[in-house]
Tab-separated table of C-alpha atoms in Angstrom:
chain	number	residue	atom	x	y	z
A	242	MET	CA	-22.639	57.590	-11.281
A	243	ARG	CA	-25.302	56.139	-9.049
A	244	ASN	CA	-27.765	58.597	-10.491
A	245	LEU	CA	-26.917	57.374	-13.960
A	246	PHE	CA	-27.609	53.781	-13.012
A	247	ALA	CA	-30.805	54.829	-11.292
A	248	PHE	CA	-31.799	56.671	-14.448
A	249	ILE	CA	-31.049	53.697	-16.669
A	250	TYR	CA	-32.959	51.430	-14.302
A	251	ARG	CA	-35.972	53.712	-14.290
A	252	PHE	CA	-36.178	53.876	-18.060
A	253	ARG	CA	-35.074	50.303	-18.647
A	254	ALA	CA	-38.237	49.324	-20.511
A	255	PHE	CA	-37.957	52.268	-22.861
A	256	LEU	CA	-34.244	51.681	-23.428
A	257	VAL	CA	-34.766	48.008	-24.193
A	258	PHE	CA	-37.571	49.019	-26.544
A	259	VAL	CA	-35.307	51.440	-28.398
A	260	LEU	CA	-32.510	48.865	-28.567
A	261	LEU	CA	-34.795	46.150	-29.963
A	262	GLU	CA	-36.333	48.511	-32.515
A	263	ALA	CA	-32.888	49.657	-33.622
A	264	PHE	CA	-31.883	46.029	-34.065
A	265	CYS	CA	-35.033	45.354	-36.114
A	266	ILE	CA	-34.370	48.338	-38.370
A	267	TYR	CA	-30.815	47.106	-38.821
A	268	LEU	CA	-32.169	43.675	-39.817
A	269	ILE	CA	-34.637	45.189	-42.300
A	270	VAL	CA	-32.003	47.348	-43.957
A	271	GLN	CA	-29.405	44.620	-44.038
A	272	TYR	CA	-31.766	42.024	-45.484
A	273	ASN	CA	-32.968	44.370	-48.187
A	274	THR	CA	-29.506	45.402	-49.315
A	275	TYR	CA	-27.368	42.328	-49.338
A	276	GLN	CA	-27.691	39.322	-51.470
A	277	GLY	CA	-26.085	36.130	-50.284
A	278	ALA	CA	-25.715	34.489	-46.944
A	279	ALA	CA	-28.472	35.066	-44.433
A	280	PHE	CA	-29.140	32.510	-41.776
A	281	PHE	CA	-32.541	33.567	-40.522
A	282	ASN	CA	-34.865	33.180	-43.446
A	283	SER	CA	-36.889	30.459	-45.068
A	284	ALA	CA	-33.800	28.828	-46.577
A	285	ASN	CA	-32.841	27.853	-43.032
A	286	ARG	CA	-32.752	24.078	-42.558
A	287	TYR	CA	-35.385	23.840	-39.828
A	288	VAL	CA	-37.667	26.432	-41.349
A	289	GLY	CA	-37.334	24.676	-44.677
A	290	ARG	CA	-38.390	21.413	-43.101
A	291	VAL	CA	-41.580	22.926	-41.688
A	292	LEU	CA	-42.400	24.520	-45.039
A	293	GLU	CA	-41.679	21.273	-46.840
A	294	PHE	CA	-44.096	19.483	-44.522
A	295	GLN	CA	-46.724	22.115	-45.211
A	296	SER	CA	-46.318	21.940	-48.971
A	297	GLY	CA	-46.344	18.157	-48.708
A	298	VAL	CA	-49.946	18.488	-47.592
A	299	THR	CA	-51.083	21.369	-49.776
A	300	ASP	CA	-49.402	20.017	-52.925
A	301	TYR	CA	-52.092	17.375	-53.235
A	302	PHE	CA	-54.667	20.041	-53.940
A	303	ASN	CA	-53.088	21.174	-57.179
A	304	LEU	CA	-51.820	17.869	-58.494
A	305	ALA	CA	-54.136	18.127	-61.488
A	306	THR	CA	-52.698	21.483	-62.566
A	307	VAL	CA	-49.139	20.291	-62.058
A	308	ASN	CA	-49.832	17.232	-64.155
A	309	SER	CA	-51.263	19.171	-67.041
A	310	THR	CA	-48.373	21.665	-66.965
A	311	LEU	CA	-45.816	18.880	-66.991
A	312	ALA	CA	-47.658	17.109	-69.788
A	313	SER	CA	-47.794	20.203	-71.955
A	314	GLU	CA	-44.140	20.894	-71.268
A	315	ASN	CA	-43.346	17.323	-72.250
A	316	ALA	CA	-45.214	17.756	-75.485
A	317	LEU	CA	-43.279	20.913	-76.223
A	318	LEU	CA	-39.949	19.215	-75.569
A	319	ARG	CA	-40.937	16.281	-77.725
A	320	GLN	CA	-41.732	18.667	-80.526
A	321	GLU	CA	-38.350	20.309	-80.158
A	322	VAL	CA	-36.554	16.959	-80.208
A	323	MET	CA	-38.483	16.000	-83.308
A	324	LYS	CA	-37.379	19.201	-85.008
A	325	TYR	CA	-33.726	18.516	-84.287
A	326	ARG	CA	-34.050	14.916	-85.401
A	327	GLN	CA	-35.552	16.006	-88.657
A	328	THR	CA	-32.833	18.578	-89.320
A	329	SER	CA	-30.144	16.065	-88.582
A	330	MET	CA	-31.744	13.614	-90.968
A	331	ALA	CA	-32.149	16.203	-93.675
A	332	ASP	CA	-28.616	17.478	-93.183
A	333	SER	CA	-26.530	15.102	-95.223
A	334	THR	CA	-23.360	17.197	-95.541
A	335	ARG	CA	-21.583	14.943	-93.113
A	336	LYS	CA	-22.144	11.935	-95.267
A	337	MET	CA	-20.608	13.627	-98.279
A	338	ASP	CA	-17.205	12.864	-99.556
A	339	THR	CA	-14.801	15.118	-97.688
A	340	THR	CA	-12.428	15.320	-100.576
A	341	LEU	CA	-14.977	17.166	-102.654
A	342	VAL	CA	-16.793	19.299	-100.043
A	343	VAL	CA	-15.251	21.272	-97.211
A	344	LEU	CA	-17.220	20.585	-94.059
A	345	PRO	CA	-18.556	23.615	-92.221
A	346	ASP	CA	-16.767	24.276	-88.992
A	347	THR	CA	-19.170	22.588	-86.637
A	348	THR	CA	-17.941	24.312	-83.497
A	349	ILE	CA	-18.810	27.737	-84.863
A	350	VAL	CA	-22.170	26.611	-86.181
A	351	ASP	CA	-23.045	24.956	-82.907
A	352	SER	CA	-22.130	27.954	-80.832
A	353	LEU	CA	-24.212	30.135	-83.117
A	354	ARG	CA	-27.140	27.827	-82.888
A	355	THR	CA	-27.153	27.629	-79.118
A	356	GLY	CA	-26.274	31.289	-78.732
A	357	PRO	CA	-23.273	32.774	-77.024
A	358	GLN	CA	-24.331	31.571	-73.563
A	359	SER	CA	-24.836	28.085	-72.314
A	360	PHE	CA	-27.236	27.377	-69.515
A	361	THR	CA	-27.967	24.465	-67.235
A	362	LEU	CA	-31.321	24.045	-65.542
A	363	HIS	CA	-31.838	22.637	-62.054
A	364	ALA	CA	-35.395	21.560	-61.374
A	365	GLY	CA	-36.760	22.389	-57.928
A	366	ARG	CA	-39.999	22.053	-56.038
A	367	VAL	CA	-41.637	25.176	-54.610
A	368	ILE	CA	-42.275	24.590	-50.911
A	369	ASN	CA	-43.311	28.081	-49.910
A	370	ASN	CA	-44.859	30.782	-51.999
A	371	SER	CA	-46.761	34.004	-51.582
A	372	VAL	CA	-48.385	36.321	-54.087
A	373	ARG	CA	-50.326	38.833	-52.051
A	374	ARG	CA	-47.705	40.662	-50.018
A	375	THR	CA	-45.807	43.742	-51.109
A	376	ASN	CA	-42.585	41.749	-51.279
A	377	ASN	CA	-43.083	38.143	-52.233
A	378	TYR	CA	-40.577	35.331	-51.949
A	379	LEU	CA	-40.529	31.659	-52.840
A	380	THR	CA	-38.682	28.868	-51.102
A	381	LEU	CA	-37.341	25.969	-53.175
A	382	SER	CA	-36.321	22.558	-51.929
A	383	ILE	CA	-32.961	22.658	-53.701
A	384	GLY	CA	-29.797	24.308	-52.408
A	385	THR	CA	-26.025	24.451	-52.761
A	386	LYS	CA	-25.913	20.640	-52.867
A	387	ASP	CA	-27.791	20.803	-56.160
A	388	GLY	CA	-25.644	23.582	-57.567
A	389	VAL	CA	-27.822	26.574	-56.744
A	390	GLU	CA	-26.035	29.832	-55.971
A	391	PRO	CA	-27.276	33.295	-55.025
A	392	GLY	CA	-28.011	35.507	-57.997
A	393	MET	CA	-29.140	32.789	-60.388
A	394	GLY	CA	-32.327	33.263	-62.356
A	395	VAL	CA	-35.417	31.150	-61.796
A	396	ILE	CA	-37.879	30.271	-64.545
A	397	ALA	CA	-40.954	28.089	-64.759
A	398	SER	CA	-41.977	26.112	-67.806
A	399	ASN	CA	-44.030	29.040	-69.065
A	400	GLY	CA	-41.978	32.063	-68.070
A	401	VAL	CA	-39.789	34.081	-65.729
A	402	VAL	CA	-40.235	33.606	-61.986
A	403	GLY	CA	-37.487	35.477	-60.152
A	404	ARG	CA	-33.962	35.383	-58.837
A	405	VAL	CA	-32.255	33.367	-56.108
A	406	LYS	CA	-31.608	35.466	-53.004
A	407	THR	CA	-30.110	33.150	-50.427
A	408	VAL	CA	-29.107	29.510	-50.391
A	409	SER	CA	-28.532	26.911	-47.703
A	410	ASP	CA	-27.475	23.292	-48.167
A	411	ASN	CA	-30.902	21.985	-49.103
A	412	TYR	CA	-33.111	25.026	-49.600
A	413	SER	CA	-33.041	28.346	-51.356
A	414	THR	CA	-35.040	31.563	-51.158
A	415	VAL	CA	-36.066	33.247	-54.372
A	416	THR	CA	-37.034	36.880	-54.788
A	417	SER	CA	-40.169	36.582	-56.848
A	418	LEU	CA	-40.912	38.843	-59.790
A	419	LEU	CA	-43.707	39.990	-57.488
A	420	HIS	CA	-41.317	42.026	-55.344
A	421	SER	CA	-41.376	45.801	-55.127
A	422	GLN	CA	-37.664	46.062	-55.884
A	423	MET	CA	-37.344	43.395	-58.563
A	424	LEU	CA	-36.534	44.604	-62.068
A	425	ILE	CA	-36.215	42.360	-65.086
A	426	SER	CA	-34.539	43.440	-68.276
A	427	ALA	CA	-36.983	42.602	-71.050
A	428	LYS	CA	-37.701	43.335	-74.666
A	429	ILE	CA	-40.663	43.242	-76.985
A	430	LYS	CA	-40.155	40.193	-79.143
A	431	LYS	CA	-41.606	41.742	-82.305
A	432	ASN	CA	-39.139	44.608	-82.647
A	433	ASN	CA	-36.491	44.000	-79.965
A	434	THR	CA	-37.212	47.213	-78.071
A	435	MET	CA	-35.664	46.960	-74.644
A	436	GLY	CA	-37.479	47.894	-71.451
A	437	THR	CA	-37.791	46.944	-67.823
A	438	VAL	CA	-40.494	44.811	-66.284
A	439	LYS	CA	-41.495	45.528	-62.720
A	440	TRP	CA	-44.396	44.791	-60.440
A	441	LEU	CA	-46.220	47.554	-58.619
A	442	GLY	CA	-48.175	45.450	-56.166
A	443	GLY	CA	-51.841	44.584	-56.205
A	444	ASP	CA	-52.908	42.095	-58.848
A	445	TYR	CA	-50.387	39.272	-59.104
A	446	ARG	CA	-51.167	38.560	-62.758
A	447	THR	CA	-50.200	42.023	-64.015
A	448	ALA	CA	-46.855	43.815	-64.113
A	449	ILE	CA	-45.779	46.901	-66.043
A	450	LEU	CA	-43.217	47.332	-68.802
A	451	ASP	CA	-41.352	50.598	-68.452
A	452	TYR	CA	-38.999	52.671	-70.625
A	453	ILE	CA	-40.525	51.854	-74.005
A	454	PRO	CA	-40.190	55.099	-76.018
A	455	LEU	CA	-43.245	56.571	-77.704
A	456	HIS	CA	-42.091	56.111	-81.304
A	457	VAL	CA	-42.269	52.331	-81.081
A	458	LYS	CA	-45.390	50.778	-82.540
A	459	LEU	CA	-47.110	48.451	-80.126
A	460	ALA	CA	-50.220	46.365	-80.114
A	461	LYS	CA	-52.182	44.554	-77.484
A	462	GLY	CA	-51.089	40.935	-77.297
A	463	ASP	CA	-47.434	41.524	-78.208
A	464	THR	CA	-45.070	39.130	-76.495
A	465	VAL	CA	-42.556	40.370	-73.938
A	466	VAL	CA	-39.458	38.228	-73.396
A	467	THR	CA	-36.216	38.568	-71.424
A	468	SER	CA	-33.495	40.534	-73.150
A	469	GLY	CA	-30.504	38.380	-72.257
A	470	PHE	CA	-28.479	41.541	-71.608
A	471	ASN	CA	-27.421	40.261	-68.235
A	472	THR	CA	-26.198	36.910	-67.098
A	473	VAL	CA	-29.255	36.025	-65.020
A	474	PHE	CA	-31.736	34.875	-67.634
A	475	PRO	CA	-31.203	33.385	-71.064
A	476	GLU	CA	-32.464	35.476	-73.926
A	477	GLY	CA	-36.048	34.981	-75.051
A	478	VAL	CA	-37.651	33.530	-71.934
A	479	MET	CA	-41.329	34.452	-71.900
A	480	VAL	CA	-42.352	37.191	-69.475
A	481	GLY	CA	-45.908	37.873	-70.586
A	482	THR	CA	-48.122	39.536	-73.149
A	483	ILE	CA	-49.085	43.196	-73.387
A	484	SER	CA	-52.597	43.656	-72.073
A	485	SER	CA	-52.967	47.410	-72.338
A	486	VAL	CA	-50.991	50.328	-73.763
A	487	ALA	CA	-51.523	53.933	-72.727
A	488	LYS	CA	-49.838	57.219	-73.560
A	489	GLU	CA	-49.772	59.685	-70.733
A	490	ALA	CA	-49.478	63.389	-71.485
A	491	ASP	CA	-46.557	64.140	-69.183
A	492	LYS	CA	-44.442	61.057	-69.821
A	493	SER	CA	-41.992	60.279	-72.589
A	494	PHE	CA	-42.560	56.551	-72.221
A	495	TYR	CA	-45.573	54.359	-72.701
A	496	THR	CA	-47.469	53.001	-69.737
A	497	ILE	CA	-47.740	49.348	-70.635
A	498	LYS	CA	-49.442	46.666	-68.627
A	499	VAL	CA	-48.165	43.141	-69.096
A	500	LYS	CA	-50.154	40.047	-68.287
A	501	LEU	CA	-47.578	37.737	-66.763
A	502	ALA	CA	-47.196	34.342	-68.385
A	503	VAL	CA	-46.625	32.592	-65.072
A	504	ASP	CA	-49.513	32.151	-62.678
A	505	PHE	CA	-47.559	32.631	-59.461
A	506	ALA	CA	-50.352	31.273	-57.304
A	507	GLN	CA	-50.098	27.896	-59.051
A	508	LEU	CA	-46.327	27.430	-59.112
A	509	SER	CA	-45.121	24.036	-57.995
A	510	PHE	CA	-42.056	23.207	-60.094
A	511	VAL	CA	-39.479	25.696	-61.310
A	512	TYR	CA	-36.013	25.641	-62.863
A	513	VAL	CA	-32.990	27.458	-61.527
A	514	VAL	CA	-30.883	28.701	-64.431
A	515	GLU	CA	-27.156	28.306	-64.121
A	516	ASN	CA	-25.160	30.333	-66.587
A	517	MET	CA	-21.904	28.533	-67.341
A	518	GLN	CA	-20.216	31.678	-68.603
A	519	LYS	CA	-21.507	34.047	-65.940
A	520	ALA	CA	-18.157	34.505	-64.230
A	521	GLU	CA	-16.323	35.117	-67.476
A	522	ARG	CA	-18.825	37.629	-68.786
A	523	ASP	CA	-19.177	39.431	-65.478
A	524	THR	CA	-15.417	39.828	-65.068
A	525	LEU	CA	-15.104	41.063	-68.625
A	526	GLU	CA	-17.842	43.625	-68.195
A	527	HIS	CA	-16.480	44.617	-64.810
A	528	ASN	CA	-12.963	45.073	-66.207
A	529	ALA	CA	-14.350	47.104	-69.054
A	530	GLY	CA	-15.909	49.419	-66.512
A	531	ILE	CA	-19.495	48.542	-67.317
A	532	LEU	CA	-21.592	48.632	-64.195
A	533	PRO	CA	-24.255	45.970	-63.960
A	534	ASN	CA	-27.475	47.958	-64.225
A	535	GLU	CA	-29.785	45.331	-62.859
B	215	MET	CA	-50.186	31.319	-11.479
B	216	ASN	CA	-46.447	31.159	-11.989
B	217	SER	CA	-46.492	27.417	-12.436
B	218	THR	CA	-49.160	27.526	-15.125
B	219	PHE	CA	-47.700	30.562	-16.888
B	220	GLY	CA	-44.864	28.709	-18.538
B	221	ILE	CA	-46.666	25.815	-20.141
B	222	ARG	CA	-49.897	27.587	-21.052
B	223	HIS	CA	-48.174	30.449	-22.774
B	224	ILE	CA	-45.557	28.340	-24.470
B	225	VAL	CA	-48.379	26.245	-25.920
B	226	GLN	CA	-50.184	29.410	-26.981
B	227	PHE	CA	-47.012	30.727	-28.591
B	228	ILE	CA	-46.520	27.576	-30.647
B	229	LEU	CA	-50.210	27.343	-31.541
B	230	PHE	CA	-50.575	30.927	-32.686
B	231	VAL	CA	-47.330	30.950	-34.671
B	232	ALA	CA	-48.240	27.630	-36.292
B	233	LEU	CA	-51.707	28.976	-37.136
B	234	GLN	CA	-50.105	32.050	-38.664
B	235	ILE	CA	-47.603	30.178	-40.795
B	236	LEU	CA	-49.609	27.160	-41.843
B	237	LEU	CA	-53.114	28.535	-42.182
B	238	PHE	CA	-53.438	32.316	-42.148
B	239	ASP	CA	-50.537	32.756	-44.540
B	240	ASN	CA	-52.879	31.475	-47.237
B	241	LEU	CA	-56.006	33.287	-46.093
B	242	VAL	CA	-56.052	36.774	-47.582
B	243	LEU	CA	-59.302	38.635	-48.181
B	244	PHE	CA	-59.503	40.369	-51.584
B	245	SER	CA	-55.678	40.594	-51.646
B	246	THR	CA	-55.966	43.347	-49.020
B	247	GLY	CA	-57.127	41.835	-45.739
B	248	PHE	CA	-54.316	40.029	-43.952
B	249	CYS	CA	-54.652	38.259	-40.645
B	250	PHE	CA	-51.681	38.407	-38.284
B	251	ILE	CA	-53.140	36.170	-35.627
B	252	TYR	CA	-49.797	35.570	-33.914
B	253	ILE	CA	-50.155	38.874	-32.038
B	254	ALA	CA	-53.028	37.270	-30.113
B	255	PHE	CA	-50.235	35.603	-28.134
B	256	LEU	CA	-49.061	39.032	-26.954
B	257	LEU	CA	-52.602	40.288	-26.386
B	258	PHE	CA	-53.573	37.336	-24.189
B	259	LEU	CA	-50.532	37.507	-21.870
B	260	PRO	CA	-51.236	38.279	-18.175
B	261	ILE	CA	-51.916	41.926	-17.360
B	262	ASN	CA	-49.186	42.321	-14.748
B	263	ILE	CA	-46.403	40.738	-16.794
B	264	ASN	CA	-42.959	42.311	-16.509
B	265	ARG	CA	-42.410	44.939	-19.215
B	266	LEU	CA	-38.959	43.689	-20.147
B	267	VAL	CA	-40.188	40.124	-20.501
B	268	LEU	CA	-43.067	41.384	-22.629
B	269	LEU	CA	-40.687	43.269	-24.928
B	270	LEU	CA	-38.475	40.222	-25.329
B	271	LEU	CA	-41.477	37.979	-26.004
B	272	GLY	CA	-42.686	40.495	-28.588
B	273	PHE	CA	-39.344	40.385	-30.311
B	274	ILE	CA	-39.167	36.590	-30.252
B	275	VAL	CA	-42.647	36.045	-31.678
B	276	GLY	CA	-42.184	38.703	-34.352
B	277	PHE	CA	-38.806	37.339	-35.311
B	278	THR	CA	-40.135	33.784	-35.611
B	279	VAL	CA	-42.833	34.937	-38.014
B	280	ASP	CA	-40.267	37.010	-39.916
B	281	VAL	CA	-38.102	33.977	-40.496
B	282	PHE	CA	-40.991	32.141	-42.140
B	283	TYR	CA	-42.299	35.152	-44.030
B	284	ASP	CA	-38.869	36.291	-45.338
B	285	THR	CA	-39.621	39.792	-44.098
B	286	MET	CA	-36.554	40.160	-41.904
B	287	GLY	CA	-37.268	42.527	-39.018
B	288	ILE	CA	-40.623	43.935	-40.099
B	289	HIS	CA	-42.864	41.810	-37.907
B	290	ALA	CA	-40.309	41.893	-35.097
B	291	ALA	CA	-40.292	45.697	-35.126
B	292	ALA	CA	-44.096	45.891	-35.166
B	293	SER	CA	-44.466	43.329	-32.357
B	294	VAL	CA	-41.896	45.086	-30.187
B	295	LEU	CA	-43.841	48.301	-30.712
B	296	LEU	CA	-47.030	46.506	-29.685
B	297	ALA	CA	-45.317	45.043	-26.631
B	298	PHE	CA	-44.042	48.470	-25.653
B	299	LEU	CA	-47.457	50.115	-25.988
B	300	ARG	CA	-49.450	47.350	-24.300
B	301	PRO	CA	-48.771	48.385	-20.652
B	302	HIS	CA	-49.607	51.996	-21.548
B	303	ILE	CA	-52.890	51.033	-23.157
B	304	LEU	CA	-53.657	48.839	-20.149
B	305	ASN	CA	-53.016	51.840	-17.889
B	306	LEU	CA	-55.310	54.013	-19.959
B	307	LEU	CA	-58.070	51.449	-19.799
B	308	THR	CA	-57.800	50.753	-16.064
B	309	PRO	CA	-61.242	50.117	-14.572
B	310	ARG	CA	-62.425	52.574	-11.878
B	311	ASP	CA	-61.039	50.551	-8.989
B	312	GLY	CA	-57.895	49.236	-10.661
B	313	TYR	CA	-57.119	45.756	-11.904
B	314	GLU	CA	-57.832	42.869	-9.583
B	315	ALA	CA	-55.476	39.965	-9.102
B	316	SER	CA	-57.781	37.637	-11.004
B	317	ASP	CA	-58.100	39.967	-13.995
B	318	ALA	CA	-56.751	38.848	-17.325
B	319	ALA	CA	-56.909	40.192	-20.875
B	320	ASN	CA	-60.021	38.144	-21.433
B	321	LEU	CA	-63.297	39.050	-23.059
B	322	HIS	CA	-65.433	37.296	-20.471
B	323	ILE	CA	-63.752	38.855	-17.460
B	324	MET	CA	-63.245	42.386	-18.696
B	325	GLY	CA	-66.341	42.738	-20.834
B	326	TRP	CA	-66.894	43.553	-24.501
B	327	ASN	CA	-66.191	47.282	-24.331
B	328	TRP	CA	-62.899	46.948	-22.554
B	329	PHE	CA	-61.668	44.053	-24.648
B	330	LEU	CA	-62.620	45.501	-28.037
B	331	THR	CA	-60.988	48.875	-27.292
B	332	TYR	CA	-57.865	47.183	-25.967
B	333	ALA	CA	-57.539	44.714	-28.854
B	334	PHE	CA	-58.373	47.083	-31.699
B	335	ILE	CA	-56.030	49.882	-30.593
B	336	LEU	CA	-53.092	47.488	-30.383
B	337	ILE	CA	-53.986	45.673	-33.597
B	338	VAL	CA	-54.245	48.941	-35.552
B	339	VAL	CA	-50.840	50.071	-34.278
B	340	HIS	CA	-49.240	46.742	-35.117
B	341	HIS	CA	-50.751	46.467	-38.606
B	342	ALA	CA	-49.929	50.074	-39.445
B	343	ALA	CA	-46.324	49.429	-38.433
B	344	VAL	CA	-46.133	46.254	-40.544
B	345	PHE	CA	-47.625	47.733	-43.700
B	346	PHE	CA	-45.708	51.003	-43.547
B	347	LEU	CA	-42.397	49.272	-42.868
B	348	GLU	CA	-43.100	47.081	-45.874
B	349	ILE	CA	-43.302	49.932	-48.381
B	350	ILE	CA	-41.567	52.780	-46.471
B	351	SER	CA	-43.655	55.340	-48.339
B	352	PHE	CA	-47.194	56.602	-48.115
B	353	GLU	CA	-50.000	55.246	-50.254
B	354	TRP	CA	-53.726	55.515	-49.692
B	355	TYR	CA	-54.055	51.863	-50.549
B	356	THR	CA	-52.067	51.007	-47.436
B	357	LEU	CA	-54.730	52.619	-45.252
B	358	VAL	CA	-57.365	50.382	-46.816
B	359	LYS	CA	-55.100	47.429	-46.175
B	360	ILE	CA	-54.616	48.426	-42.526
B	361	LEU	CA	-58.345	48.906	-41.995
B	362	LEU	CA	-59.444	45.643	-43.561
B	363	SER	CA	-56.633	43.647	-41.954
B	364	THR	CA	-57.393	45.109	-38.534
B	365	LEU	CA	-61.026	44.088	-38.888
B	366	PHE	CA	-60.006	40.618	-40.020
B	367	THR	CA	-57.505	40.039	-37.225
B	368	GLY	CA	-59.871	41.603	-34.675
B	369	VAL	CA	-62.737	39.342	-35.625
B	370	VAL	CA	-60.506	36.277	-35.462
B	371	VAL	CA	-59.182	37.327	-32.046
B	372	VAL	CA	-62.743	37.736	-30.743
B	373	ILE	CA	-63.754	34.379	-32.181
B	374	LEU	CA	-60.749	32.764	-30.478
B	375	GLN	CA	-61.782	34.352	-27.191
B	376	LEU	CA	-65.358	33.129	-27.503
B	377	LEU	CA	-64.334	29.624	-28.511
B	378	PHE	CA	-61.368	28.789	-26.325
B	379	PHE	CA	-61.410	31.176	-23.382
B	380	SER	CA	-64.654	30.319	-21.688
B	381	ALA	CA	-65.736	32.320	-18.648
B	382	LYS	CA	-65.618	29.238	-16.470
B	383	ARG	CA	-62.036	28.420	-17.259
B	384	ALA	CA	-60.916	32.011	-16.868
B	385	LYS	CA	-62.320	32.222	-13.339
B	386	ARG	CA	-60.387	29.197	-12.185
């Protein structure tokens, strides 16, 4: 017994080393697998405060870009509002005499117009961001208090950004699209062909679109949008445009490069997408035995 | 020495981690050269520091950076590895007549040859650990990343030594 203790004491440094490394490996594996509560990451209250302070300083340097993005987004929204106003003015069925004309069932029409899903957006400021690592994350200054939950999608005004990983009261961590294990279900807008967008590292403006079969006709400049086949993103959110298409001899799919619509290095405001019918749809699909593929 | 150890190294810890998070997080050369300056804290610790303490300090500093970088465990694992190897490297590099009591891991005291060998070996090991843990597979690109990042971090470490660790102060 004494020999054992003597042995342990002699190799104490090595044993502590092995223990610490084992703990680190455990942390790495655990953090990469589970989505949800994690205390020690940038959504932590104190860490978030430091990052907020930092972005408070650095935000001044890209105020001009932020302003122009917000202005263009405003213009777009105004246009949309105008469109609706015009349709409502042109649509005079409601003013007709109900005894002569049967009104269309507005609930059905409305649900068709807005699509089968309804989404709420929560605006959040990006307080920490990276684009050059292998696995990039963002930290937002909104958390559970603002209705953010793990698993929600995150979009910017011009396209898809990522997915919420962990949330604390006031902050949340987002797995960026620029993450080696992030996959986004997408489709080519022109012909609705479904594929998967992923990022292979390197240039943060380019991702690839996988699983597009060879019979589909493609052209440079085609728009790639989200498919809406899962509950994370609404259908039709911009992902990017095709920048190059190549056929490789030994593959049955195209190799397509996509120029991402979002400039991740310039992100300052994003929207967290809350899907009101996520629970319902997920339970239904789960009960039907459909496994979520992404 | 004991009395000054605490404060000086705590200040260094905070300074280097703050530098890492606030400044060097944004400084990346050609999207390949990263600078993990926080390991300078481990490199500049006294030569005769207790191995267990060194391991724990390595874990703490790595873990702190991990929390800010959202890379749970990767930097901690690499720093613990560095902390484990440091005494061995120091043994390998022992001058002919052993270390003196006044010796420190300092460029001015130990000379360019000693310091560069010491720093670059440990930095290479640390960076290799970080980048391979990040992808858990082998790519040639990673080697380029390790090389460029090691150079970057190494140069910054040397600059720090020249600027803030003057020969006069080290002899005190």
